[in-house]
N, CA and C of each residue as an Amber inpcrd file, in Angstrom:
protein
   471
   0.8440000  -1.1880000   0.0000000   0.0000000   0.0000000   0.0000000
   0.8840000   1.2450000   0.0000000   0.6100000   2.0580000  -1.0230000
   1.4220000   3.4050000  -1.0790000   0.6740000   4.0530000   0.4000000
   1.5650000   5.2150000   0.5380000   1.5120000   6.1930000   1.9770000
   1.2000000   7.2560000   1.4390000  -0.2620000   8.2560000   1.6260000
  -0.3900000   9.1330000   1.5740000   0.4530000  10.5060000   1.7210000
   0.9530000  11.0040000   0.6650000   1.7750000  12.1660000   0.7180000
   3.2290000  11.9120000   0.3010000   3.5200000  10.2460000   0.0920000
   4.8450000  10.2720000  -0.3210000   4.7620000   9.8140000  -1.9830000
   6.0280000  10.2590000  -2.6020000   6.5940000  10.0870000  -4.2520000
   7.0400000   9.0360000  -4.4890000   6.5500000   8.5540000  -5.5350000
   7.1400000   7.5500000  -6.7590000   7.5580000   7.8820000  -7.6350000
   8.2180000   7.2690000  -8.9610000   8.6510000   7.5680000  -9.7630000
   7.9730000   6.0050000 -10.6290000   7.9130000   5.9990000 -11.6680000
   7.5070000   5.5550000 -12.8730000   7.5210000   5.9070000 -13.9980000
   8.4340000   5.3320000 -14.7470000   8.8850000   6.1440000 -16.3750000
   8.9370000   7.1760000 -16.2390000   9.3260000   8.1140000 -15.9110000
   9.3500000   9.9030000 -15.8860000   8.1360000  10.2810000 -15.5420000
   6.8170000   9.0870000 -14.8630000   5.9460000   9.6930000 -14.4680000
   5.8430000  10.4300000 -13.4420000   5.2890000  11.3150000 -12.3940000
   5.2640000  11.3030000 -10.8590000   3.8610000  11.3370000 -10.5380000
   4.1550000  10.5880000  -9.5200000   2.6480000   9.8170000  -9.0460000
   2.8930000  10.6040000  -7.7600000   1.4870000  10.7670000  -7.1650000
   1.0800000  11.2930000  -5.7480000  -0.1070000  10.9270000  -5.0620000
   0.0630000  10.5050000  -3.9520000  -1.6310000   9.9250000  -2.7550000
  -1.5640000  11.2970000  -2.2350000  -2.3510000  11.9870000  -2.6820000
  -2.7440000  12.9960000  -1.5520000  -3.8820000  12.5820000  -0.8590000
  -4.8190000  12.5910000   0.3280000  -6.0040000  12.7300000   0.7970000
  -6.6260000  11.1920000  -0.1670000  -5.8120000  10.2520000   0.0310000
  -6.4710000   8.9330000  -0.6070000  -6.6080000   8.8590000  -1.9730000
  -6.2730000  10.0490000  -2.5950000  -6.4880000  10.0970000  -4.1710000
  -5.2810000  10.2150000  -4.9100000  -4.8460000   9.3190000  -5.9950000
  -3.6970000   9.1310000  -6.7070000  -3.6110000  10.2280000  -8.0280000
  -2.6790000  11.2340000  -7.8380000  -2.6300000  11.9620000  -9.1510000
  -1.0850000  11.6030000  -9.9410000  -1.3580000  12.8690000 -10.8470000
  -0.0820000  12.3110000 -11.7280000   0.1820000  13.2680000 -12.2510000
   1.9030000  13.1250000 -12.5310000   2.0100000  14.7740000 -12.7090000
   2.7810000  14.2270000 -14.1470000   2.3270000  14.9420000 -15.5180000
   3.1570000  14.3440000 -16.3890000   4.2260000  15.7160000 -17.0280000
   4.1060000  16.3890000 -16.3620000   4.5750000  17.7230000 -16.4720000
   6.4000000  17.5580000 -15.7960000   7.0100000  16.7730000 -16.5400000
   8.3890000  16.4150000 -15.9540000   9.2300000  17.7220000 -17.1150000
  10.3030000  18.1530000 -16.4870000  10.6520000  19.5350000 -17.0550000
  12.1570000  19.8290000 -16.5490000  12.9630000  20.2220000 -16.5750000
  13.9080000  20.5170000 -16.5040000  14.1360000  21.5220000 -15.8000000
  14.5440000  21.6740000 -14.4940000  13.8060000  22.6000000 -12.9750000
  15.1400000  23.9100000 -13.4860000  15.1470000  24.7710000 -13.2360000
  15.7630000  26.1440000 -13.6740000  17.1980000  25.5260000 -12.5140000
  17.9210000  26.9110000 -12.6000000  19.1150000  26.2540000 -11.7770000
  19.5480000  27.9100000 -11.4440000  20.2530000  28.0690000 -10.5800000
  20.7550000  29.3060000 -10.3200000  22.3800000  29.2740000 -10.4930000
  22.8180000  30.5990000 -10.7940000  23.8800000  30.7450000 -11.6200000
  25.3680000  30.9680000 -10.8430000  26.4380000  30.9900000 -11.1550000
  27.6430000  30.7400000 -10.2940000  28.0340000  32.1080000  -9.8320000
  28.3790000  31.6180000  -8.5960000  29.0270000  32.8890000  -7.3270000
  30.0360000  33.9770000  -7.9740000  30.8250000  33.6380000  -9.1060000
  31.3660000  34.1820000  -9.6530000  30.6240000  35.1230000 -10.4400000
  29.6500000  34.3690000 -11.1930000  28.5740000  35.8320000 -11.9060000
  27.5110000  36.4060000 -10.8130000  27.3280000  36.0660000  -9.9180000
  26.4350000  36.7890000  -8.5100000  27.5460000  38.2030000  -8.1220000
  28.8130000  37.3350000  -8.3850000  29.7890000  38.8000000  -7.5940000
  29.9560000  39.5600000  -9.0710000  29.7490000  39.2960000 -10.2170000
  30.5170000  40.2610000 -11.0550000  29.4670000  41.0320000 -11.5430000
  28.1370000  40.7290000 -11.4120000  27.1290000  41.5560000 -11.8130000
  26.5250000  42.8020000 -10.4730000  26.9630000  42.0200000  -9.4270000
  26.9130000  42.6520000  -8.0830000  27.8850000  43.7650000  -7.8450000
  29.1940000  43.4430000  -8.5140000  30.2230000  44.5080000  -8.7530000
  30.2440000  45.8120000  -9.7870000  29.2650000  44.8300000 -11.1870000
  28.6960000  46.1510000 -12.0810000  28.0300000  47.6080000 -11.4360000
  27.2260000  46.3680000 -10.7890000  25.4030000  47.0890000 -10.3130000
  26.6320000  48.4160000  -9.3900000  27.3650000  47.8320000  -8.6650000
  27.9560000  48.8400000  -7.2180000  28.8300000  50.1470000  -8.4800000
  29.6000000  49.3090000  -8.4750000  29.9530000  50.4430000 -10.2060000
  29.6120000  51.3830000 -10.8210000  28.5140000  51.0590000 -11.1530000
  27.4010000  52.1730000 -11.9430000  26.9140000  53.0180000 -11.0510000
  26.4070000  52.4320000  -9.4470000  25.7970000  53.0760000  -8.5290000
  26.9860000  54.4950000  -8.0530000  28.2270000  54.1320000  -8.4250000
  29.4420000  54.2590000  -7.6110000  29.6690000  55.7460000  -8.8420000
  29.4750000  55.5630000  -9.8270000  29.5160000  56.3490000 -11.3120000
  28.4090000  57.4220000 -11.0760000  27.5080000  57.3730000 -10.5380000
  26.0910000  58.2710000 -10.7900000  26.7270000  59.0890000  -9.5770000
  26.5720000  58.4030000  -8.4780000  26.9800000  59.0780000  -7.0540000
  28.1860000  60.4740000  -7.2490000  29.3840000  59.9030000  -8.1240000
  30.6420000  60.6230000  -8.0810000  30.4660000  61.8570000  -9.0310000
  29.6100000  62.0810000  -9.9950000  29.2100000  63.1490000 -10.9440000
  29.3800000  64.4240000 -10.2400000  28.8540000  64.2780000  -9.0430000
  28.7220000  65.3430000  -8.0590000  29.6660000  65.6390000  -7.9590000
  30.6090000  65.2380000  -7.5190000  32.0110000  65.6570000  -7.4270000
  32.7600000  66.3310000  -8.7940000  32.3220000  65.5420000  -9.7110000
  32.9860000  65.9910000 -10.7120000  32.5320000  67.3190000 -11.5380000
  31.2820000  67.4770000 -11.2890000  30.5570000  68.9220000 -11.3550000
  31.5170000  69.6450000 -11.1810000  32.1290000  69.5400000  -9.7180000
  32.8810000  70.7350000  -9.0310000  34.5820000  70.9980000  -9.0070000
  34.9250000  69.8330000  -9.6230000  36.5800000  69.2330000  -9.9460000
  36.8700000  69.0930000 -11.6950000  36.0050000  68.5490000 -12.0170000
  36.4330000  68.2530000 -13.4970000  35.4110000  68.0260000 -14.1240000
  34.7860000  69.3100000 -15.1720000  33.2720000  68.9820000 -15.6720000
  34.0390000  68.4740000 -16.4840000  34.2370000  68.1270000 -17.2900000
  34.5020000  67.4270000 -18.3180000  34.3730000  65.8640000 -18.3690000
  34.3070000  65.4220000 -17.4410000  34.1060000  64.5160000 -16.8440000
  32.7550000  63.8340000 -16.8310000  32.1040000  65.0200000 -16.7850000
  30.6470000  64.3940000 -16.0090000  30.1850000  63.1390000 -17.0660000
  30.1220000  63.6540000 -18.6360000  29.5790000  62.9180000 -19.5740000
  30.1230000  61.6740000 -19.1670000  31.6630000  61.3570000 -20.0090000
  31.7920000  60.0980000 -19.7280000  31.3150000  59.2380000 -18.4630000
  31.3650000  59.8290000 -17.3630000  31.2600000  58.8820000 -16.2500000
  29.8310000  58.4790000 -16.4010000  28.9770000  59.8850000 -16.6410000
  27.3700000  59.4690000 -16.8920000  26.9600000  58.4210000 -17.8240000
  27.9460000  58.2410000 -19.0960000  27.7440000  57.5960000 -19.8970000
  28.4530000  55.8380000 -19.3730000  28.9510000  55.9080000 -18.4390000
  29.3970000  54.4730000 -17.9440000  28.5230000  54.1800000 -17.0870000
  28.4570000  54.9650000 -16.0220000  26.7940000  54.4640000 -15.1490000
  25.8740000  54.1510000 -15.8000000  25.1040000  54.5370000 -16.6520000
  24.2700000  54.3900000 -17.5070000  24.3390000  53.0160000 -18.1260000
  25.4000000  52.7610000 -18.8660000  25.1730000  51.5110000 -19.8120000
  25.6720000  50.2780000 -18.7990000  26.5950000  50.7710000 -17.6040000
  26.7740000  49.6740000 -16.5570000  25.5010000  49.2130000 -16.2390000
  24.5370000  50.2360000 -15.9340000  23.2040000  49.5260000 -15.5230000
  22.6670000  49.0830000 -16.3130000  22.3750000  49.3840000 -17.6470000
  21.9140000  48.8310000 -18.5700000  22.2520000  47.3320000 -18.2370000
  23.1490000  47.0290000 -18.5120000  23.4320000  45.3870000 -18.1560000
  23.1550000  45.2530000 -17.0510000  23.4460000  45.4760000 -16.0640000
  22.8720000  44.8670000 -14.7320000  21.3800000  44.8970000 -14.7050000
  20.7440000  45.7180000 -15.4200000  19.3080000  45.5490000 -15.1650000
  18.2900000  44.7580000 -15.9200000  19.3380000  44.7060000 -16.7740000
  18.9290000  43.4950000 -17.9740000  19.1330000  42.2010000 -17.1720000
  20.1470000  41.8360000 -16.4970000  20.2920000  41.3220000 -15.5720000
  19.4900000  40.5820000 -14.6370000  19.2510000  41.6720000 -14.2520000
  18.0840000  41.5070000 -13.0670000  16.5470000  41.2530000 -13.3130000
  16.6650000  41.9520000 -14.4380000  15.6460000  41.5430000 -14.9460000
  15.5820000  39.9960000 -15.6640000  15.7010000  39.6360000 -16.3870000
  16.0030000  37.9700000 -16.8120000  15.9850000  36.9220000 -15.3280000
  16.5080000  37.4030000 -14.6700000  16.3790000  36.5030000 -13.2600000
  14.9590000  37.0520000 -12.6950000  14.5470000  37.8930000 -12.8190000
  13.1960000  37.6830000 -12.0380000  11.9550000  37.1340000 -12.9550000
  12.0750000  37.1070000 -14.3030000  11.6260000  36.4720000 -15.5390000
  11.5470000  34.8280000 -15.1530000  12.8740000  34.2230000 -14.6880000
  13.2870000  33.0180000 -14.7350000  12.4850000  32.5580000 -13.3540000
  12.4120000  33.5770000 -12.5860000  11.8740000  32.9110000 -11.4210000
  10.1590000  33.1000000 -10.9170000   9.7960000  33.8510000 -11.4870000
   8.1430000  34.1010000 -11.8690000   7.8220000  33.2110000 -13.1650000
   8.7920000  32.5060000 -14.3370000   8.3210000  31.5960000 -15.0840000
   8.0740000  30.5650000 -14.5300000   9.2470000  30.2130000 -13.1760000
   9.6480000  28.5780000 -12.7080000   8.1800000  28.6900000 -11.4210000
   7.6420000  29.6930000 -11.1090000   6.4170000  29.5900000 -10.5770000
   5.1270000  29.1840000 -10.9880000   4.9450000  29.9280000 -12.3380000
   4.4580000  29.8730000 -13.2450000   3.8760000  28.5410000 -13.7440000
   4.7790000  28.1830000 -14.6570000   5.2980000  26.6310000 -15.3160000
   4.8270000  25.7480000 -14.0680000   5.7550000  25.6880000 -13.1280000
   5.3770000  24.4880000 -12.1050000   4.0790000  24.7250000 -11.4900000
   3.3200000  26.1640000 -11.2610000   1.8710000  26.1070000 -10.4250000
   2.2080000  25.9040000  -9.1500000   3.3420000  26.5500000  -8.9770000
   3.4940000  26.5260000  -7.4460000   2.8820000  26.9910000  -5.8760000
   2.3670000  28.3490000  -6.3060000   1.3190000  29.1480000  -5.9640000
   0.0950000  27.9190000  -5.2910000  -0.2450000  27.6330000  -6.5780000
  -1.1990000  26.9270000  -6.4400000  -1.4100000  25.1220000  -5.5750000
  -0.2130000  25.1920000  -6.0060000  -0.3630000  23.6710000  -5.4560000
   0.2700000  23.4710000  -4.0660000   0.9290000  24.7210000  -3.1110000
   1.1410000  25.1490000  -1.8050000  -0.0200000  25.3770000  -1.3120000
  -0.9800000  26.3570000  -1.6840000  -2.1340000  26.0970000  -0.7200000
  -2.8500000  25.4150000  -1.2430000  -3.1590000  24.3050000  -2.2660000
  -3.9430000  23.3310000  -2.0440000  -3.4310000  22.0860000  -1.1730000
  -1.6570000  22.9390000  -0.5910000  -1.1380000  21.5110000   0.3800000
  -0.9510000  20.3660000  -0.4690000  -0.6480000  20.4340000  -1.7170000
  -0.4090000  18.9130000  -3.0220000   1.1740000  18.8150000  -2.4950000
   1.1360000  17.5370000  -2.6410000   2.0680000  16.7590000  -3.4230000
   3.1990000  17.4560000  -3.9930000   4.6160000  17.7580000  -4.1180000
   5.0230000  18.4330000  -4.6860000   6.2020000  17.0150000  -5.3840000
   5.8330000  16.9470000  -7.0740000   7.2610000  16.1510000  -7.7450000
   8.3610000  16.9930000  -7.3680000   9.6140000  15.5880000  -7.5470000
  11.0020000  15.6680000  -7.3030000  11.3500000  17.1370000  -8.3360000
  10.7810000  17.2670000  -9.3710000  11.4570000  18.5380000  -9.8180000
  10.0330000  19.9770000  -9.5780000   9.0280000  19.6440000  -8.7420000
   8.4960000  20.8010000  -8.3580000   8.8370000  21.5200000  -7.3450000
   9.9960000  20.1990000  -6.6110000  11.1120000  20.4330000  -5.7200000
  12.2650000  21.2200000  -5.6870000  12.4160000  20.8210000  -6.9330000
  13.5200000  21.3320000  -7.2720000  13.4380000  22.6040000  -8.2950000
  12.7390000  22.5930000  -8.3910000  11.7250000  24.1330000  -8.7440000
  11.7950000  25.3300000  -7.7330000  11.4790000  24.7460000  -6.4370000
  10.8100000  25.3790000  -4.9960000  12.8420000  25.9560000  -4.6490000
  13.1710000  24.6900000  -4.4070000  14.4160000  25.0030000  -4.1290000
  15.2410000  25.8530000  -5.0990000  15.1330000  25.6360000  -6.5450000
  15.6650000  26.7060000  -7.2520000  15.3910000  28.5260000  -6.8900000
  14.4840000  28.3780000  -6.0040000  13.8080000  30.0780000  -5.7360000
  14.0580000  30.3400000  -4.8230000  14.2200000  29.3630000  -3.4610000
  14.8140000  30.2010000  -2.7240000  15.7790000  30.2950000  -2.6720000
  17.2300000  29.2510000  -3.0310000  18.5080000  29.5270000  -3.6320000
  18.8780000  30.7470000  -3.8430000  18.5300000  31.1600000  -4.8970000
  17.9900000  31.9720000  -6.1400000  17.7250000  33.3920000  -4.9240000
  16.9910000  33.1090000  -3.9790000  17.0980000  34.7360000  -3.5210000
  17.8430000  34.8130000  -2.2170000  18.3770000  33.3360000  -1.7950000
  19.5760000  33.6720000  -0.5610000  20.7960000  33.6600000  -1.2290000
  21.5580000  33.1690000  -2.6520000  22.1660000  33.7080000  -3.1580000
  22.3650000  35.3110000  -3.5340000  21.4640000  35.7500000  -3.7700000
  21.4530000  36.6920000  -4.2950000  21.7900000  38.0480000  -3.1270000
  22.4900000  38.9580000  -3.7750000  23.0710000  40.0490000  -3.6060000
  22.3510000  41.3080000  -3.2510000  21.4880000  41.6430000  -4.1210000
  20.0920000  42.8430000  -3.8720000  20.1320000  43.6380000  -2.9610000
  20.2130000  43.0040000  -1.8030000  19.6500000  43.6920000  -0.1830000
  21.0250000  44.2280000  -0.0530000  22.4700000  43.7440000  -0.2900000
  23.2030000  44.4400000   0.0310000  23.6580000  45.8400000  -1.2200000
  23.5280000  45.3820000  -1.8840000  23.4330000  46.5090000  -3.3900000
  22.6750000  47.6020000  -2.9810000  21.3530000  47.3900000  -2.3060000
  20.0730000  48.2550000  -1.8520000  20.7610000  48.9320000  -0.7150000
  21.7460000  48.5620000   0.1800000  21.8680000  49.1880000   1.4120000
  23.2880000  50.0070000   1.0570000  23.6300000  49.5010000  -0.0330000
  25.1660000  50.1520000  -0.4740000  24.3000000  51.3600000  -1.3290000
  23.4580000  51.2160000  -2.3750000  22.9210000  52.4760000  -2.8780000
  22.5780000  53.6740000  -2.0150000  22.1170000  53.2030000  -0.7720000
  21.2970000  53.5350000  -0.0560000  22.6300000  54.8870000   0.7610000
  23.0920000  54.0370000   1.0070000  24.4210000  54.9100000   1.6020000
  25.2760000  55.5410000   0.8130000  25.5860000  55.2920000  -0.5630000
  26.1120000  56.3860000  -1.4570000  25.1400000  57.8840000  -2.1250000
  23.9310000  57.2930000  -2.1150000  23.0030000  58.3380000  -1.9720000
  22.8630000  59.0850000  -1.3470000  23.0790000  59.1200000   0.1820000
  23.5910000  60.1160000   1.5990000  24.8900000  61.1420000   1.3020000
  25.7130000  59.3840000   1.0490000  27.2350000  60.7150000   0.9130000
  27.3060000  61.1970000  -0.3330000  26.2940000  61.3060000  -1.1660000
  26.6020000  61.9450000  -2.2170000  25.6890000  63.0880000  -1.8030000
  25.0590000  63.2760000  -1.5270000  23.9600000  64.6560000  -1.1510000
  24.7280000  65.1510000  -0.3160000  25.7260000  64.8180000   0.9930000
  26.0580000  65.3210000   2.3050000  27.7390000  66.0780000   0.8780000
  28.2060000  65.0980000   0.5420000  29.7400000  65.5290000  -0.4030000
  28.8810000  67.4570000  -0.8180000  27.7280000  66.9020000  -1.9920000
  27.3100000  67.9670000  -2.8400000  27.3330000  69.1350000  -2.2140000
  26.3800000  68.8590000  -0.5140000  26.5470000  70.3280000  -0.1720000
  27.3810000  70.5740000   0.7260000  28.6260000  70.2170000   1.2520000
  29.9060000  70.8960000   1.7520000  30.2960000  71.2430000   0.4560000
  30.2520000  71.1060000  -0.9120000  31.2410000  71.6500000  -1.8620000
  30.6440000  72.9220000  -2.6780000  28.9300000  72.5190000  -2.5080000
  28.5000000  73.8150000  -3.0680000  28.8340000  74.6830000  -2.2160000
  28.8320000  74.9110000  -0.6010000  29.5820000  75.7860000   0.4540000
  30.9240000  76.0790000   0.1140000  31.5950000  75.2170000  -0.5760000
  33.3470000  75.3240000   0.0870000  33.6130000  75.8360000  -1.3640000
  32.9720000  75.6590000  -2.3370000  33.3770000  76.1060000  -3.6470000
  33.0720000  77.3900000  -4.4170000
């Protein structure tokens, strides 16, 4: 006798007893995967970059206009990629919700297949890997010292 709530496998099928009733999931798929520490830090290093480029303009207003363009023009397309970036990963991870019906099949309390598993686990990976919150708290603080820089120099200049 199968056990309510536990997985089988059969030909790439996945079978499930939920609540006495046998379903089947034929929806076998290739679960997303999250990407290497090395590209977490180098897109994390862009993102700070660009943030690091917008912030310093200020300065350069008052030291070297000549300046301003190019740097504006590197912040700019730095983010461009990083946000392209960021964007594609939140694509990948609202599809892998999506696709699997994850939403849905958490509060109906189902059964979850070995790769709706590995679906589930791809997302939160996916956002304890991820970098964001510290990017957000580093923006967060170059945004200060760039307003606090601006006005000692509009004073001192």
């Amino acid at each position: 006798m199968r056990k309510p709530g536990r997985w089988w496998t059969k030909r790439s099928e996945a079978f499930c007893l939920h609540n006495g009733v046998e379903t089947r999931n034929l929806m076998i798929k290739k679960p997303p995967h999250t990407v290497s520490k090395s590209t977490v830090y180098g897109f994390f290093l862009l993102g700070l970059f660009s943030a690091i480029a917008f912030r310093i303009i200020i300065v350069f207003q008052y030291v070297k206009p000549s300046w301003v363009r190019p740097v504006w023009y590197a912040g700019v397309l730095g983010y461009l990629v990083f946000f392209l970036y960021r964007y594609s990963i939140s694509r990948k991870r609202k599809r892998a919700i999506k696709e699997y019906e994850l939403i849905e099949k958490v509060r109906a309390n189902a059964c979850l297949s070995e790769e709706e598993r590995e679906a589930v686990i791809y997302l939160l990976s996916s956002i304890k890997k991820s970098m964001e919150d510290i990017n957000y708290y580093i923006i967060f603080i170059l945004s200060i010292l760039a307003i606090i820089v601006d006005i000692i120099l509009s004073f001192l200049l």
